[in-house]
Amino acid sequence: MMGEGKFDISPEWVDGETKALEAPGDHRAELRLWLRLLTCSTLVESEVRRRLREEFDSTLPRFDLMAQLERAPDGMVLGEVSKRMMVSPGNITVLVERLTESGHISRTTLPTDRRVQIVALTPFGRAEFEKMAARHADWISDLFAGLSAKEGGVLMDELAKLKRSVIASLAGNT
Amino acid sequence: MMGEGKFDISPEWVDGETKALEAPGDHRAELRLWLRLLTCSTLVESEVRRRLREEFDSTLPRFDLMAQLERAPDGMVLGEVSKRMMVSPGNITVLVERLTESGHISRTTLPTDRRVQIVALTPFGRAEFEKMAARHADWISDLFAGLSAKEGGVLMDELAKLKRSVIASLAGNT
DNA sequence: CAAAACAATTTTAAGCTTGAAATTTCTTCC
DNA sequence: GGAAGAAATTTCAAGCTTAAAATTGTTTTG
């Protein structure tokens, strides 16, 4: 079953045929675009998860949480972490518990408001994160190596447009 | 999240003049690109999950599984479903159990090879899926509405290149 | 100054996901 | 024909994720 480290991925199914007369309410092009975006994202994400596990016995959520804290030397309030990571507050609770147990982060209750928890990387956590971040950057670089600088730039710009489109749509525009 | 920077790093094989300006191992541009891709993907995916839950009391994995089966009128072997959805075989087992319970799909053991399970949409499942698929297409269309046809085409092409790059990279190591 | 409102976080219940080990069922090859 | 191996699926243990309810602590207000 483990041919080369994973269950097999057969990537050749994204292309339906598009020779369609564009009827009203025909959303085929958008759907195909979304599927392709999702495929790219999933492929990269799965690989990153796999390597974090294999090389560091860690997970992507833990890495992401530490990445947020790396830029906040004085620590960050849990709610802020939750917003930045775009995950639910309850999720943060669990992640913080585990990362605290393993010594990667510290947590403090704010004296002036005892509802507030502040988390920060420990020196150990920071050192570990830096190792992971360096490897992570290499992995991404390898996975994206087939894109030229120019192609990458175009993709970056188009994704910016897409992001604006999505956010506008979520905000209620149509 | 990230600034609106440009793609400013050359891949290994395009050394030349820009290389001198960069620190060795500078993968910033690829990382930004990956972050942006992930952000777009996450935004869309979260919204789709939310609406599937609210409008249909369903989930994205269930929808995806039914979407695979819709194109296979004669059903599909579990392993094939697993590959196409790019998820682990054990995952499929759970999803199939629930969708069978709820009457959306049927499962049959292949008489000529009793290891093989074949799943297919039931008429009820197909009808339900069609309702969901129509709404799903509308949601995606709305979310992507800020992209012109041309921009969408460019994005599609660039994502195709990225997909090739990722797959080539995955094939080249373990 | 209490009571209500609000805010930050945790708990809960349910479902998703994975990799690895186990199980069942063929297939191959002496 | 029977053992060894391969293939398809399931089981298992652990972790992630969410929405909603509950908890704890602070602020506002009557």
GROMACS .gro file of C-alpha atoms (C1' of nucleotides) in nm:
model
  408
    1MET     CA    1   0.000   0.000   0.000
    2MET     CA    2   0.278   0.242   0.072
    3GLY     CA    3   0.425   0.272  -0.273
    4GLU     CA    4   0.631   0.578  -0.204
    5GLY     CA    5   0.541   0.701   0.133
    6LYS     CA    6   0.172   0.768   0.095
    7PHE     CA    7  -0.142   0.622  -0.036
    8ASP     CA    8  -0.132   0.682  -0.408
    9ILE     CA    9  -0.245   1.006  -0.554
   10SER     CA   10  -0.364   1.000  -0.908
   11PRO     CA   11  -0.368   1.357  -1.027
   12GLU     CA   12  -0.518   1.308  -1.369
   13TRP     CA   13  -0.883   1.353  -1.302
   14VAL     CA   14  -0.926   1.722  -1.278
   15ASP     CA   15  -0.993   1.770  -1.645
   16GLY     CA   16  -1.347   1.723  -1.742
   17GLU     CA   17  -1.438   1.843  -2.085
   18THR     CA   18  -1.535   2.203  -2.120
   19LYS     CA   19  -1.670   2.214  -2.470
   20ALA     CA   20  -1.994   2.350  -2.339
   21LEU     CA   21  -2.221   2.609  -2.475
   22GLU     CA   22  -2.241   2.853  -2.190
   23ALA     CA   23  -2.593   2.820  -2.069
   24PRO     CA   24  -2.712   3.067  -1.809
   25GLY     CA   25  -2.612   2.936  -1.470
   26ASP     CA   26  -2.320   2.749  -1.615
   27HIS     CA   27  -2.051   2.760  -1.350
   28ARG     CA   28  -1.826   2.497  -1.495
   29ALA     CA   29  -1.522   2.715  -1.539
   30GLU     CA   30  -1.533   2.838  -1.181
   31LEU     CA   31  -1.581   2.488  -1.051
   32ARG     CA   32  -1.286   2.359  -1.246
   33LEU     CA   33  -1.075   2.645  -1.121
   34TRP     CA   34  -1.176   2.579  -0.762
   35LEU     CA   35  -1.102   2.210  -0.797
   36ARG     CA   36  -0.759   2.279  -0.933
   37LEU     CA   37  -0.684   2.529  -0.659
   38LEU     CA   38  -0.794   2.278  -0.400
   39THR     CA   39  -0.585   2.004  -0.557
   40CYS     CA   40  -0.270   2.217  -0.550
   41SER     CA   41  -0.334   2.320  -0.196
   42THR     CA   42  -0.403   1.966  -0.081
   43LEU     CA   43  -0.095   1.824  -0.249
   44VAL     CA   44   0.136   2.075  -0.087
   45GLU     CA   45  -0.033   2.058   0.248
   46SER     CA   46  -0.024   1.679   0.265
   47GLU     CA   47   0.344   1.678   0.186
   48VAL     CA   48   0.420   1.938   0.450
   49ARG     CA   49   0.223   1.743   0.709
   50ARG     CA   50   0.402   1.424   0.617
   51ARG     CA   51   0.745   1.576   0.649
   52LEU     CA   52   0.670   1.757   0.973
   53ARG     CA   53   0.565   1.426   1.115
   54GLU     CA   54   0.857   1.229   0.978
   55GLU     CA   55   1.135   1.476   1.044
   56PHE     CA   56   1.010   1.642   1.358
   57ASP     CA   57   0.733   1.423   1.492
   58SER     CA   58   0.517   1.734   1.482
   59THR     CA   59   0.205   1.856   1.307
   60LEU     CA   60   0.102   2.144   1.087
   61PRO     CA   61  -0.127   2.307   1.346
   62ARG     CA   62   0.155   2.308   1.599
   63PHE     CA   63   0.391   2.455   1.345
   64ASP     CA   64   0.140   2.721   1.252
   65LEU     CA   65   0.080   2.817   1.611
   66MET     CA   66   0.452   2.850   1.676
   67ALA     CA   67   0.488   3.050   1.357
   68GLN     CA   68   0.238   3.301   1.491
   69LEU     CA   69   0.423   3.327   1.821
   70GLU     CA   70   0.760   3.369   1.659
   71ARG     CA   71   0.661   3.715   1.547
   72ALA     CA   72   0.531   3.812   1.888
   73PRO     CA   73   0.830   3.814   2.121
   74ASP     CA   74   0.613   3.933   2.408
   75GLY     CA   75   0.355   3.665   2.351
   76MET     CA   76   0.004   3.677   2.221
   77VAL     CA   77  -0.343   3.654   2.366
   78LEU     CA   78  -0.524   3.331   2.286
   79GLY     CA   79  -0.807   3.505   2.107
   80GLU     CA   80  -0.561   3.679   1.881
   81VAL     CA   81  -0.394   3.350   1.795
   82SER     CA   82  -0.731   3.204   1.715
   83LYS     CA   83  -0.816   3.489   1.477
   84ARG     CA   84  -0.483   3.484   1.300
   85MET     CA   85  -0.491   3.112   1.249
   86MET     CA   86  -0.852   3.126   1.137
   87VAL     CA   87  -0.950   2.839   1.365
   88SER     CA   88  -1.199   2.812   1.649
   89PRO     CA   89  -1.108   2.921   2.001
   90GLY     CA   90  -1.166   2.573   2.136
   91ASN     CA   91  -0.910   2.443   1.897
   92ILE     CA   92  -0.645   2.676   2.032
   93THR     CA   93  -0.710   2.551   2.383
   94VAL     CA   94  -0.614   2.198   2.284
   95LEU     CA   95  -0.308   2.300   2.086
   96VAL     CA   96  -0.184   2.524   2.363
   97GLU     CA   97  -0.223   2.246   2.618
   98ARG     CA   98  -0.007   2.013   2.418
   99LEU     CA   99   0.258   2.265   2.327
  100THR     CA  100   0.279   2.369   2.690
  101GLU     CA  101   0.321   2.010   2.802
  102SER     CA  102   0.601   1.960   2.555
  103GLY     CA  103   0.776   2.275   2.670
  104HIS     CA  104   0.754   2.465   2.344
  105ILE     CA  105   0.543   2.748   2.474
  106SER     CA  106   0.465   2.913   2.805
  107ARG     CA  107   0.131   3.044   2.916
  108THR     CA  108   0.063   3.322   3.160
  109THR     CA  109  -0.252   3.468   3.301
  110LEU     CA  110  -0.263   3.844   3.262
  111PRO     CA  111  -0.260   3.984   3.619
  112THR     CA  112  -0.479   4.279   3.533
  113ASP     CA  113  -0.744   4.065   3.367
  114ARG     CA  114  -0.751   3.709   3.480
  115ARG     CA  115  -0.966   3.596   3.189
  116VAL     CA  116  -0.679   3.659   2.953
  117GLN     CA  117  -0.417   3.395   2.874
  118ILE     CA  118  -0.094   3.496   2.706
  119VAL     CA  119   0.119   3.241   2.529
  120ALA     CA  120   0.475   3.280   2.408
  121LEU     CA  121   0.752   3.063   2.269
  122THR     CA  122   1.001   2.935   2.521
  123PRO     CA  123   1.369   2.948   2.423
  124PHE     CA  124   1.345   2.575   2.355
  125GLY     CA  125   1.033   2.626   2.149
  126ARG     CA  126   1.194   2.902   1.953
  127ALA     CA  127   1.499   2.692   1.877
  128GLU     CA  128   1.282   2.401   1.767
  129PHE     CA  129   1.066   2.625   1.556
  130GLU     CA  130   1.365   2.773   1.378
  131LYS     CA  131   1.485   2.431   1.278
  132MET     CA  132   1.143   2.342   1.146
  133ALA     CA  133   1.097   2.673   0.968
  134ALA     CA  134   1.422   2.634   0.780
  135ARG     CA  135   1.330   2.287   0.660
  136HIS     CA  136   0.977   2.398   0.581
  137ALA     CA  137   1.109   2.675   0.360
  138ASP     CA  138   1.324   2.425   0.175
  139TRP     CA  139   1.030   2.194   0.115
  140ILE     CA  140   0.814   2.469  -0.023
  141SER     CA  141   1.096   2.592  -0.238
  142ASP     CA  142   1.140   2.244  -0.385
  143LEU     CA  143   0.772   2.192  -0.446
  144PHE     CA  144   0.746   2.526  -0.624
  145ALA     CA  145   1.074   2.495  -0.808
  146GLY     CA  146   0.905   2.425  -1.140
  147LEU     CA  147   0.765   2.777  -1.151
  148SER     CA  148   0.984   3.053  -1.287
  149ALA     CA  149   1.004   3.380  -1.100
  150LYS     CA  150   0.778   3.537  -1.356
  151GLU     CA  151   0.521   3.260  -1.337
  152GLY     CA  152   0.527   3.281  -0.962
  153GLY     CA  153   0.465   3.651  -0.984
  154VAL     CA  154   0.168   3.604  -1.212
  155LEU     CA  155   0.024   3.341  -0.983
  156MET     CA  156   0.076   3.567  -0.684
  157ASP     CA  157  -0.112   3.848  -0.854
  158GLU     CA  158  -0.400   3.632  -0.969
  159LEU     CA  159  -0.437   3.483  -0.625
  160ALA     CA  160  -0.449   3.834  -0.484
  161LYS     CA  161  -0.742   3.905  -0.712
  162LEU     CA  162  -0.910   3.585  -0.610
  163LYS     CA  163  -0.859   3.664  -0.244
  164ARG     CA  164  -1.018   4.004  -0.292
  165SER     CA  165  -1.306   3.844  -0.478
  166VAL     CA  166  -1.368   3.591  -0.205
  167ILE     CA  167  -1.347   3.844   0.073
  168ALA     CA  168  -1.579   4.079  -0.111
  169SER     CA  169  -1.827   3.799  -0.160
  170LEU     CA  170  -1.809   3.699   0.205
  171ALA     CA  171  -1.863   4.060   0.305
  172GLY     CA  172  -2.191   4.061   0.123
  173ASN     CA  173  -2.112   4.210  -0.216
  174THR     CA  174  -2.232   4.024  -0.517
  175MET     CA  175  -0.125   3.828   0.649
  176MET     CA  176   0.154   3.901   0.403
  177GLY     CA  177   0.240   4.225   0.230
  178GLU     CA  178   0.162   4.269  -0.134
  179GLY     CA  179   0.516   4.181  -0.231
  180LYS     CA  180   0.641   4.052  -0.559
  181PHE     CA  181   0.785   3.721  -0.649
  182ASP     CA  182   1.147   3.811  -0.613
  183ILE     CA  183   1.348   3.496  -0.604
  184SER     CA  184   1.487   3.286  -0.883
  185PRO     CA  185   1.467   2.910  -0.879
  186GLU     CA  186   1.793   2.721  -0.860
  187TRP     CA  187   1.834   2.690  -1.232
  188VAL     CA  188   1.797   3.055  -1.317
  189ASP     CA  189   2.099   3.181  -1.134
  190GLY     CA  190   2.219   3.487  -1.312
  191GLU     CA  191   2.226   3.834  -1.177
  192THR     CA  192   1.952   3.827  -0.916
  193LYS     CA  193   2.124   3.554  -0.724
  194ALA     CA  194   2.385   3.790  -0.590
  195LEU     CA  195   2.121   4.001  -0.422
  196GLU     CA  196   1.978   3.719  -0.220
  197ALA     CA  197   2.091   3.545   0.087
  198PRO     CA  198   2.153   3.178   0.027
  199GLY     CA  199   1.843   2.980   0.107
  200ASP     CA  200   1.612   3.274   0.069
  201HIS     CA  201   1.275   3.120   0.000
  202ARG     CA  202   1.062   3.413   0.099
  203ALA     CA  203   0.881   3.453  -0.231
  204GLU     CA  204   0.777   3.089  -0.245
  205LEU     CA  205   0.662   3.102   0.114
  206ARG     CA  206   0.448   3.406   0.049
  207LEU     CA  207   0.302   3.242  -0.255
  208TRP     CA  208   0.224   2.928  -0.061
  209LEU     CA  209   0.066   3.126   0.222
  210ARG     CA  210  -0.153   3.313  -0.019
  211LEU     CA  211  -0.259   2.997  -0.195
  212LEU     CA  212  -0.341   2.839   0.137
  213THR     CA  213  -0.536   3.143   0.250
  214CYS     CA  214  -0.752   3.144  -0.064
  215SER     CA  215  -0.812   2.776  -0.035
  216THR     CA  216  -0.900   2.795   0.333
  217LEU     CA  217  -1.138   3.087   0.288
  218VAL     CA  218  -1.333   2.914   0.015
  219GLU     CA  219  -1.330   2.578   0.185
  220SER     CA  220  -1.452   2.715   0.517
  221GLU     CA  221  -1.738   2.891   0.348
  222VAL     CA  222  -1.839   2.582   0.158
  223ARG     CA  223  -1.830   2.374   0.473
  224ARG     CA  224  -2.036   2.628   0.659
  225ARG     CA  225  -2.305   2.641   0.394
  226LEU     CA  226  -2.321   2.267   0.347
  227ARG     CA  227  -2.382   2.238   0.718
  228GLU     CA  228  -2.635   2.518   0.737
  229GLU     CA  229  -2.834   2.446   0.424
  230PHE     CA  230  -2.805   2.070   0.406
  231ASP     CA  231  -2.682   1.955   0.745
  232SER     CA  232  -2.404   1.783   0.555
  233THR     CA  233  -2.026   1.799   0.534
  234LEU     CA  234  -1.765   1.854   0.267
  235PRO     CA  235  -1.624   1.501   0.279
  236ARG     CA  236  -1.970   1.357   0.223
  237PHE     CA  237  -2.032   1.594  -0.062
  238ASP     CA  238  -1.699   1.508  -0.219
  239LEU     CA  239  -1.765   1.139  -0.194
  240MET     CA  240  -2.103   1.173  -0.357
  241ALA     CA  241  -1.950   1.394  -0.625
  242GLN     CA  242  -1.713   1.113  -0.714
  243LEU     CA  243  -1.996   0.865  -0.735
  244GLU     CA  244  -2.214   1.088  -0.946
  245ARG     CA  245  -1.981   1.033  -1.239
  246ALA     CA  246  -1.977   0.660  -1.192
  247PRO     CA  247  -2.329   0.538  -1.260
  248ASP     CA  248  -2.219   0.180  -1.210
  249GLY     CA  249  -2.049   0.256  -0.884
  250MET     CA  250  -1.690   0.268  -0.784
  251VAL     CA  251  -1.449   0.052  -0.592
  252LEU     CA  252  -1.354   0.188  -0.251
  253GLY     CA  253  -0.987   0.205  -0.334
  254GLU     CA  254  -1.061   0.413  -0.637
  255VAL     CA  255  -1.268   0.653  -0.432
  256SER     CA  256  -0.983   0.682  -0.188
  257LYS     CA  257  -0.733   0.767  -0.461
  258ARG     CA  258  -0.954   1.020  -0.629
  259MET     CA  259  -1.037   1.196  -0.307
  260MET     CA  260  -0.674   1.184  -0.199
  261VAL     CA  261  -0.763   1.061   0.145
  262SER     CA  262  -0.665   0.750   0.336
  263PRO     CA  263  -0.851   0.424   0.284
  264GLY     CA  264  -0.956   0.410   0.645
  265ASN     CA  265  -1.122   0.742   0.604
  266ILE     CA  266  -1.338   0.613   0.323
  267THR     CA  267  -1.456   0.329   0.540
  268VAL     CA  268  -1.605   0.571   0.791
  269LEU     CA  269  -1.764   0.798   0.533
  270VAL     CA  270  -1.917   0.506   0.349
  271GLU     CA  271  -2.063   0.369   0.671
  272ARG     CA  272  -2.242   0.692   0.744
  273LEU     CA  273  -2.362   0.757   0.392
  274THR     CA  274  -2.494   0.404   0.376
  275GLU     CA  275  -2.678   0.446   0.703
  276SER     CA  276  -2.839   0.764   0.578
  277GLY     CA  277  -2.946   0.596   0.256
  278HIS     CA  278  -2.743   0.810   0.020
  279ILE     CA  279  -2.528   0.532  -0.115
  280SER     CA  280  -2.542   0.157  -0.154
  281ARG     CA  281  -2.257  -0.085  -0.111
  282THR     CA  282  -2.211  -0.419  -0.275
  283THR     CA  283  -1.949  -0.686  -0.249
  284LEU     CA  284  -1.818  -0.786  -0.588
  285PRO     CA  285  -1.918  -1.153  -0.637
  286THR     CA  286  -1.608  -1.242  -0.832
  287ASP     CA  287  -1.373  -1.094  -0.574
  288ARG     CA  288  -1.509  -1.072  -0.228
  289ARG     CA  289  -1.240  -0.834  -0.111
  290VAL     CA  290  -1.385  -0.564  -0.331
  291GLN     CA  291  -1.659  -0.331  -0.217
  292ILE     CA  292  -1.848  -0.124  -0.471
  293VAL     CA  293  -2.037   0.184  -0.370
  294ALA     CA  294  -2.289   0.379  -0.575
  295LEU     CA  295  -2.538   0.658  -0.528
  296THR     CA  296  -2.893   0.552  -0.454
  297PRO     CA  297  -3.170   0.739  -0.637
  298PHE     CA  298  -3.231   0.928  -0.313
  299GLY     CA  299  -2.862   1.003  -0.281
  300ARG     CA  300  -2.845   1.122  -0.638
  301ALA     CA  301  -3.140   1.354  -0.592
  302GLU     CA  302  -2.993   1.496  -0.273
  303PHE     CA  303  -2.656   1.538  -0.436
  304GLU     CA  304  -2.800   1.724  -0.729
  305LYS     CA  305  -2.963   1.974  -0.499
  306MET     CA  306  -2.638   2.025  -0.317
  307ALA     CA  307  -2.431   2.043  -0.632
  308ALA     CA  308  -2.647   2.316  -0.778
  309ARG     CA  309  -2.615   2.528  -0.467
  310HIS     CA  310  -2.246   2.451  -0.442
  311ALA     CA  311  -2.191   2.574  -0.796
  312ASP     CA  312  -2.370   2.896  -0.710
  313TRP     CA  313  -2.157   2.951  -0.403
  314ILE     CA  314  -1.834   2.901  -0.592
  315SER     CA  315  -1.954   3.122  -0.871
  316ASP     CA  316  -2.028   3.398  -0.623
  317LEU     CA  317  -1.699   3.364  -0.445
  318PHE     CA  318  -1.509   3.376  -0.772
  319ALA     CA  319  -1.725   3.646  -0.928
  320GLY     CA  320  -1.458   3.912  -0.889
  321LEU     CA  321  -1.237   3.733  -1.143
  322SER     CA  322  -1.296   3.796  -1.510
  323ALA     CA  323  -1.303   3.503  -1.749
  324LYS     CA  324  -0.958   3.599  -1.867
  325GLU     CA  325  -0.817   3.627  -1.516
  326GLY     CA  326  -0.970   3.294  -1.432
  327GLY     CA  327  -0.803   3.145  -1.735
  328VAL     CA  328  -0.465   3.281  -1.637
  329LEU     CA  329  -0.506   3.151  -1.285
  330MET     CA  330  -0.609   2.812  -1.421
  331ASP     CA  331  -0.296   2.796  -1.635
  332GLU     CA  332  -0.062   2.903  -1.361
  333LEU     CA  333  -0.214   2.653  -1.121
  334ALA     CA  334  -0.161   2.386  -1.384
  335LYS     CA  335   0.207   2.473  -1.387
  336LEU     CA  336   0.220   2.466  -1.011
  337LYS     CA  337   0.050   2.131  -1.005
  338ARG     CA  338   0.306   1.993  -1.247
  339SER     CA  339   0.585   2.139  -1.037
  340VAL     CA  340   0.454   1.984  -0.718
  341ILE     CA  341   0.396   1.647  -0.875
  342ALA     CA  342   0.740   1.649  -1.033
  343SER     CA  343   0.893   1.733  -0.698
  344LEU     CA  344   0.699   1.461  -0.521
  345ALA     CA  345   0.806   1.209  -0.780
  346GLY     CA  346   1.169   1.301  -0.738
  347ASN     CA  347   1.223   1.204  -0.378
  348THR     CA  348   1.069   1.040  -0.076
  349DC     C1'  349  -2.346   4.785   4.505
  350DA     C1'  350  -2.579   4.423   4.282
  351DA     C1'  351  -2.751   4.245   3.859
  352DA     C1'  352  -2.718   4.223   3.395
  353DA     C1'  353  -2.431   4.234   3.008
  354DC     C1'  354  -2.022   4.127   2.804
  355DA     C1'  355  -1.562   3.898   2.715
  356DA     C1'  356  -1.213   3.532   2.712
  357DT     C1'  357  -1.159   3.082   2.744
  358DT     C1'  358  -1.276   2.592   2.825
  359DT     C1'  359  -1.569   2.202   2.785
  360DT     C1'  360  -1.847   1.896   2.525
  361DA     C1'  361  -2.016   1.607   2.166
  362DA     C1'  362  -1.967   1.479   1.724
  363DG     C1'  363  -1.725   1.405   1.319
  364DC     C1'  364  -1.294   1.397   1.027
  365DT     C1'  365  -0.822   1.226   0.937
  366DT     C1'  366  -0.417   0.974   0.953
  367DG     C1'  367  -0.058   0.581   0.962
  368DA     C1'  368   0.006   0.149   1.108
  369DA     C1'  369  -0.149  -0.298   1.224
  370DA     C1'  370  -0.482  -0.649   1.146
  371DT     C1'  371  -0.814  -0.905   0.864
  372DT     C1'  372  -1.005  -1.121   0.479
  373DT     C1'  373  -0.963  -1.277   0.030
  374DC     C1'  374  -0.744  -1.373  -0.388
  375DT     C1'  375  -0.320  -1.510  -0.678
  376DT     C1'  376   0.114  -1.708  -0.768
  377DC     C1'  377   0.426  -2.042  -0.793
  378DC     C1'  378   0.651  -2.434  -0.635
  379DG     C1'  379  -0.287  -2.838  -0.354
  380DG     C1'  380  -0.082  -2.549  -0.034
  381DA     C1'  381   0.215  -2.200   0.133
  382DA     C1'  382   0.371  -1.745   0.053
  383DG     C1'  383   0.270  -1.315  -0.099
  384DA     C1'  384  -0.018  -0.946  -0.257
  385DA     C1'  385  -0.444  -0.674  -0.258
  386DA     C1'  386  -0.865  -0.450  -0.063
  387DT     C1'  387  -1.054  -0.308   0.322
  388DT     C1'  388  -1.122  -0.244   0.823
  389DT     C1'  389  -0.974  -0.153   1.283
  390DC     C1'  390  -0.725   0.111   1.606
  391DA     C1'  391  -0.527   0.486   1.867
  392DA     C1'  392  -0.429   0.941   1.851
  393DG     C1'  393  -0.494   1.397   1.718
  394DC     C1'  394  -0.750   1.780   1.479
  395DT     C1'  395  -1.170   2.061   1.420
  396DT     C1'  396  -1.595   2.271   1.490
  397DA     C1'  397  -2.032   2.486   1.696
  398DA     C1'  398  -2.265   2.537   2.090
  399DA     C1'  399  -2.302   2.542   2.580
  400DA     C1'  400  -2.081   2.632   3.005
  401DT     C1'  401  -1.753   2.865   3.298
  402DT     C1'  402  -1.500   3.234   3.486
  403DG     C1'  403  -1.396   3.704   3.528
  404DT     C1'  404  -1.482   4.202   3.426
  405DT     C1'  405  -1.758   4.601   3.322
  406DT     C1'  406  -2.170   4.860   3.293
  407DT     C1'  407  -2.576   5.032   3.478
  408DG     C1'  408  -3.000   5.085   3.740
   0.00000   0.00000   0.00000
